[in-house]
Short mmCIF file of C-alpha atoms in Angstrom, two decimals:
data_model
loop_
_atom_site.label_atom_id
_atom_site.label_comp_id
_atom_site.label_asym_id
_atom_site.label_seq_id
_atom_site.Cartn_x
_atom_site.Cartn_y
_atom_site.Cartn_z
CA MET A 30 47.88 -9.05 83.18
CA SER A 31 45.78 -11.97 84.42
CA SER A 32 44.13 -11.77 87.82
CA ALA A 33 45.56 -13.78 90.69
CA THR A 34 44.15 -17.28 91.17
CA VAL A 35 43.13 -18.91 94.43
CA LEU A 36 46.38 -20.87 94.31
CA ASP A 37 48.38 -17.65 93.87
CA SER A 38 46.72 -16.18 96.94
CA ILE A 39 47.41 -19.26 99.05
CA ILE A 40 51.06 -19.37 98.01
CA GLU A 41 51.54 -15.70 98.78
CA GLY A 42 50.39 -16.36 102.34
CA VAL A 43 52.52 -19.49 102.60
CA ARG A 44 55.65 -17.57 101.58
CA GLU A 45 54.95 -14.97 104.26
CA ASP A 46 54.40 -17.63 106.91
CA VAL A 47 57.56 -19.54 105.95
CA ALA A 48 59.62 -16.35 106.14
CA ALA A 49 58.21 -15.65 109.59
CA ARG A 50 59.11 -19.15 110.82
CA GLU A 51 62.59 -18.96 109.31
CA ALA A 52 63.17 -15.69 111.16
CA VAL A 53 62.67 -17.63 114.40
CA VAL A 54 64.23 -20.99 113.47
CA SER A 55 67.02 -20.74 110.90
CA LEU A 56 67.48 -23.06 107.94
CA ALA A 57 70.64 -24.41 109.60
CA GLU A 58 68.69 -25.23 112.75
CA VAL A 59 65.90 -26.91 110.81
CA LYS A 60 68.43 -28.96 108.84
CA ALA A 61 70.04 -30.11 112.08
CA ALA A 62 66.66 -31.09 113.51
CA ALA A 63 65.84 -33.01 110.33
CA GLU A 64 69.10 -34.94 110.56
CA ALA A 65 68.38 -35.81 114.19
CA ALA A 66 64.85 -37.06 113.50
CA PRO A 67 64.10 -40.80 113.39
CA ALA A 68 64.50 -42.31 109.92
CA PRO A 69 61.46 -41.95 107.64
CA LEU A 70 59.16 -44.92 107.10
CA ASN A 71 58.86 -46.74 103.77
CA VAL A 72 55.87 -45.09 102.13
CA LEU A 73 56.23 -46.89 98.79
CA ALA A 74 55.94 -50.29 100.47
CA ALA A 75 52.82 -49.16 102.32
CA LEU A 76 51.17 -47.93 99.13
CA ARG A 77 52.15 -50.98 97.09
CA ALA A 78 50.73 -53.52 99.53
CA PRO A 79 47.68 -55.48 98.28
CA GLY A 80 44.35 -53.67 98.09
CA ILE A 81 43.52 -50.02 97.50
CA ALA A 82 45.43 -47.97 100.06
CA VAL A 83 43.54 -45.35 102.03
CA ILE A 84 45.38 -42.14 102.88
CA ALA A 85 43.24 -40.61 105.64
CA GLU A 86 43.49 -36.89 106.22
CA VAL A 87 43.35 -34.66 109.29
CA LYS A 88 41.54 -31.72 107.71
CA ARG A 89 39.92 -28.91 109.66
CA ALA A 90 38.90 -26.60 106.81
CA SER A 91 39.26 -25.90 103.09
CA PRO A 92 39.11 -22.82 100.84
CA SER A 93 36.05 -24.17 99.06
CA ARG A 94 34.00 -25.26 102.08
CA GLY A 95 35.37 -23.27 105.00
CA GLN A 96 35.30 -24.96 108.41
CA LEU A 97 34.71 -28.71 108.07
CA ALA A 98 35.25 -30.14 111.52
CA ASN A 99 36.24 -29.14 115.03
CA ILE A 100 39.17 -31.47 115.56
CA ALA A 101 40.04 -31.01 119.21
CA ASP A 102 42.55 -33.87 119.27
CA PRO A 103 44.28 -34.67 115.97
CA ALA A 104 46.19 -37.50 117.63
CA GLU A 105 42.95 -39.22 118.60
CA LEU A 106 41.62 -38.84 115.06
CA ALA A 107 44.85 -40.24 113.62
CA ARG A 108 44.68 -43.26 115.92
CA ALA A 109 41.10 -43.86 114.78
CA TYR A 110 42.26 -43.75 111.17
CA GLU A 111 45.11 -46.16 111.89
CA SER A 112 42.76 -48.50 113.75
CA GLY A 113 40.41 -48.42 110.76
CA GLY A 114 43.18 -49.62 108.45
CA ALA A 115 44.54 -46.44 106.86
CA ARG A 116 47.99 -46.95 105.32
CA VAL A 117 49.09 -43.30 105.59
CA ILE A 118 47.88 -40.32 107.62
CA SER A 119 47.82 -36.97 105.80
CA VAL A 120 48.06 -33.83 107.92
CA LEU A 121 47.25 -30.36 106.61
CA THR A 122 49.78 -27.87 107.95
CA GLU A 123 48.78 -24.75 105.98
CA GLU A 124 47.37 -22.27 108.47
CA ARG A 125 45.38 -19.58 106.69
CA ARG A 126 42.96 -21.51 104.49
CA PHE A 127 43.10 -25.01 105.97
CA HIS A 128 43.60 -24.11 109.66
CA GLY A 129 46.36 -26.69 109.97
CA SER A 130 49.65 -26.46 111.82
CA LEU A 131 52.97 -28.12 112.44
CA ALA A 132 51.64 -28.83 115.94
CA ASP A 133 49.03 -31.07 114.32
CA LEU A 134 51.81 -32.86 112.45
CA ASP A 135 53.78 -33.35 115.66
CA ALA A 136 50.73 -34.71 117.49
CA VAL A 137 49.91 -37.18 114.73
CA ARG A 138 53.49 -38.36 114.26
CA ALA A 139 53.75 -39.13 117.97
CA SER A 140 50.49 -41.09 118.00
CA VAL A 141 50.72 -43.53 115.06
CA ARG A 142 53.17 -46.06 113.67
CA ILE A 143 52.22 -45.74 110.00
CA PRO A 144 53.67 -43.18 107.56
CA VAL A 145 52.63 -39.54 107.85
CA LEU A 146 52.23 -37.11 104.94
CA ARG A 147 52.75 -33.38 105.37
CA LYS A 148 50.13 -31.76 103.13
CA ASP A 149 50.97 -28.14 102.41
CA PHE A 150 52.02 -25.82 99.64
CA ILE A 151 55.74 -26.54 99.45
CA VAL A 152 57.59 -23.75 97.66
CA ARG A 153 60.85 -23.47 99.61
CA PRO A 154 63.59 -25.95 100.54
CA TYR A 155 63.13 -24.80 104.14
CA GLN A 156 59.72 -26.50 104.23
CA ILE A 157 61.18 -29.84 103.18
CA HIS A 158 63.72 -29.91 106.00
CA GLU A 159 60.97 -28.65 108.30
CA ALA A 160 58.73 -31.56 107.29
CA ARG A 161 61.47 -34.07 108.07
CA ALA A 162 62.28 -32.35 111.36
CA HIS A 163 58.65 -32.76 112.39
CA GLY A 164 58.60 -36.45 111.49
CA ALA A 165 57.00 -36.50 108.04
CA ASP A 166 57.71 -39.53 105.86
CA MET A 167 56.02 -38.03 102.81
CA LEU A 168 55.15 -34.56 101.56
CA LEU A 169 53.05 -32.97 98.87
CA LEU A 170 54.51 -31.19 95.85
CA ILE A 171 51.93 -29.42 93.67
CA VAL A 172 53.00 -29.12 90.04
CA ALA A 173 50.73 -26.12 89.41
CA ALA A 174 52.50 -24.22 92.20
CA LEU A 175 56.04 -24.72 90.90
CA GLU A 176 58.11 -23.94 87.84
CA GLN A 177 59.84 -27.04 86.45
CA PRO A 178 63.34 -26.34 87.84
CA ALA A 179 61.88 -25.78 91.31
CA LEU A 180 59.75 -28.93 91.08
CA GLU A 181 62.75 -31.03 90.13
CA SER A 182 64.96 -29.48 92.81
CA LEU A 183 62.39 -29.86 95.58
CA LEU A 184 61.64 -33.46 94.57
CA GLU A 185 65.33 -34.31 94.59
CA ARG A 186 65.76 -32.70 98.01
CA THR A 187 62.74 -34.59 99.39
CA GLU A 188 64.18 -37.92 98.29
CA SER A 189 67.67 -37.01 99.51
CA LEU A 190 66.20 -36.85 103.03
CA GLY A 191 64.63 -40.29 102.61
CA MET A 192 61.08 -39.02 102.21
CA THR A 193 58.62 -39.76 99.44
CA ALA A 194 56.93 -37.04 97.40
CA LEU A 195 53.27 -37.16 96.45
CA VAL A 196 53.37 -35.09 93.26
CA GLU A 197 49.97 -33.59 92.55
CA VAL A 198 48.62 -32.90 89.07
CA HIS A 199 45.32 -31.77 87.56
CA THR A 200 46.03 -31.93 83.82
CA GLU A 201 47.82 -34.20 81.35
CA GLU A 202 50.48 -31.51 80.86
CA GLU A 203 51.13 -31.40 84.60
CA ALA A 204 51.36 -35.21 84.65
CA ASP A 205 54.03 -35.03 81.95
CA ARG A 206 55.94 -32.51 84.06
CA ALA A 207 55.68 -34.75 87.12
CA LEU A 208 57.11 -37.68 85.18
CA GLN A 209 59.87 -35.52 83.75
CA ALA A 210 60.80 -34.49 87.29
CA GLY A 211 61.08 -38.14 88.33
CA ALA A 212 57.92 -38.57 90.41
CA LYS A 213 57.27 -42.08 91.74
CA VAL A 214 53.88 -41.29 93.28
CA ILE A 215 51.45 -39.10 91.34
CA GLY A 216 48.24 -37.81 92.83
CA VAL A 217 45.46 -36.61 90.55
CA ASN A 218 43.38 -33.90 92.20
CA ALA A 219 39.92 -33.52 90.71
CA ARG A 220 39.84 -30.00 92.13
CA ASP A 221 41.54 -27.25 90.14
CA LEU A 222 43.40 -25.27 92.81
CA LYS A 223 43.42 -22.19 90.61
CA THR A 224 39.61 -21.97 90.44
CA LEU A 225 38.44 -24.55 93.05
CA GLU A 226 36.22 -26.13 90.39
CA VAL A 227 35.92 -29.93 90.43
CA ASP A 228 36.26 -32.24 87.42
CA ARG A 229 35.45 -35.76 88.58
CA ASP A 230 36.55 -37.29 85.27
CA CYS A 231 40.06 -35.90 85.70
CA PHE A 232 41.57 -39.08 87.18
CA ALA A 233 40.09 -41.36 84.51
CA ARG A 234 41.62 -39.17 81.80
CA ILE A 235 45.10 -38.88 83.30
CA ALA A 236 45.77 -42.22 85.04
CA PRO A 237 45.82 -44.43 81.90
CA GLY A 238 48.65 -42.35 80.48
CA LEU A 239 50.94 -42.94 83.46
CA PRO A 240 53.64 -45.64 83.31
CA SER A 241 52.76 -48.87 85.08
CA ASP A 242 55.41 -48.43 87.77
CA ILE A 243 53.93 -45.13 88.98
CA ILE A 244 51.77 -45.27 92.11
CA ARG A 245 48.52 -43.48 91.29
CA VAL A 246 46.58 -41.66 93.97
CA ALA A 247 43.06 -40.29 93.51
CA GLU A 248 42.88 -37.19 95.64
CA SER A 249 39.36 -35.77 95.64
CA GLY A 250 35.73 -36.75 95.69
CA VAL A 251 35.75 -39.93 97.80
CA ARG A 252 32.68 -39.95 100.02
CA GLY A 253 32.00 -43.66 100.16
CA THR A 254 32.89 -47.09 98.86
CA GLY A 255 31.29 -46.44 95.47
CA ASP A 256 33.72 -43.61 94.80
CA LEU A 257 36.68 -45.76 95.85
CA LEU A 258 35.59 -48.57 93.55
CA ALA A 259 35.13 -46.15 90.67
CA TYR A 260 38.64 -44.79 91.14
CA ALA A 261 40.01 -48.34 91.46
CA GLY A 262 38.34 -49.18 88.16
CA ALA A 263 40.13 -46.23 86.59
CA GLY A 264 43.51 -47.47 87.84
CA ALA A 265 43.98 -46.01 91.33
CA ASP A 266 46.39 -47.66 93.73
CA ALA A 267 45.30 -45.38 96.56
CA VAL A 268 42.73 -42.77 97.50
CA LEU A 269 43.28 -39.72 99.68
CA VAL A 270 40.20 -38.89 101.74
CA GLY A 271 39.72 -35.88 104.00
CA GLU A 272 36.36 -34.16 104.05
CA GLY A 273 34.43 -37.42 103.68
CA LEU A 274 36.06 -38.75 106.86
CA VAL A 275 36.12 -35.71 109.16
CA THR A 276 32.43 -35.06 108.45
CA SER A 277 31.37 -38.71 108.74
CA GLY A 278 30.58 -38.82 112.46
CA ASP A 279 32.55 -42.06 112.85
CA PRO A 280 35.95 -41.69 111.16
CA ARG A 281 37.22 -45.11 112.19
CA SER A 282 34.24 -46.92 110.68
CA ALA A 283 34.34 -44.71 107.59
CA VAL A 284 37.99 -45.65 106.99
CA ALA A 285 37.31 -49.31 107.72
CA ASP A 286 34.49 -49.39 105.17
CA LEU A 287 36.80 -47.97 102.49
CA VAL A 288 39.62 -50.35 103.41
CA THR A 289 37.27 -53.35 103.28
CA ALA A 290 35.96 -52.32 99.88
CA GLY A 291 39.49 -51.78 98.59
CA ALA A 292 40.56 -55.24 99.73
CA HIS A 293 37.48 -57.10 98.44
CA PRO A 294 38.11 -59.61 95.63
CA SER A 295 35.59 -57.77 93.46
CA CYS A 296 37.53 -54.51 93.70
CA PRO A 297 39.26 -53.73 90.39
CA LYS A 298 43.02 -54.20 90.51
CA PRO A 299 45.38 -51.77 88.76
CA ALA A 300 46.86 -53.23 85.58
CA ARG A 301 50.59 -53.77 86.12
#
C-alpha cells in the first residue's frame, strides 16, 4: 500500500472540518443561505477581457513555505488588489495548512466589487453551497483530489448555482479529465500537490493541448513581470498570484506592475 501524500493529508483534515461545520449548520440551511445570496458575478467575462488577467490571492500560509504573511485585514489587502487592477480576488479558506477561513472570504466579498474565488479543497457538495452562501463567484476544483464522477458532479453543481469553476490540473492526463468533465476554465499548477515539488515547465507542456475556447490560468511561480510574460508566451489568459504579492511589501504596486505588463502591446496574446 502506498504511503499517504501531502494532498491526502490535507483532504483528510478538510473532510473533518467540513463535517464539524455541517454539524453546526446543516446542508439545508447552507442551501437556503446560498439561494438568498446576491447573484454571482460574471467571472468568464472578467477573465476574457483584453490583457492578461491577474487573479490576486489572499494567502497567509502554505504547506511548502509555512507562514507567509501576517494579514491583519484581508479586506484592506483585497481593496489594494482591486485598486491595482486585479480582475479576481482569490481567498484561501482552508484552515489547517493555509490558515484561511470563511471569515476571510466574507470580509473580502464585502469589500470589493470584482469576482471572488474560494480557494480550498472542495470534496463535498456542502462546500459548494457554502461557497455561494458566503458570496463566492468562483471556486477551485482540484482534479487530483477527485475521482471522475465526483469531479463531474461537483462541476455541474457549481455551475447550477451560477458560479464558475477553476479546474486545476498538473498533468496532461488530468487536463484530459478536466475537459471530459466540461471545464471552461483550467488552471495549471506548477506545484504537484502530492509531493509539493515544482515543475515550472508544466504550463508550457499542457496549455498548447487545450482547446482554444478554454480559459487558461497559470497558477504558480509568478514573482514578477518576467514570469507573467513567460506564461503569456506559453498561452496563458490569466495568472494566479499569491505568495509573490503577500510578500512584496506593496501589494497594490505589485499587482499594478503585473497588470501593466499584461496589458502592454508587447505582451504575447493567446492564439484564438
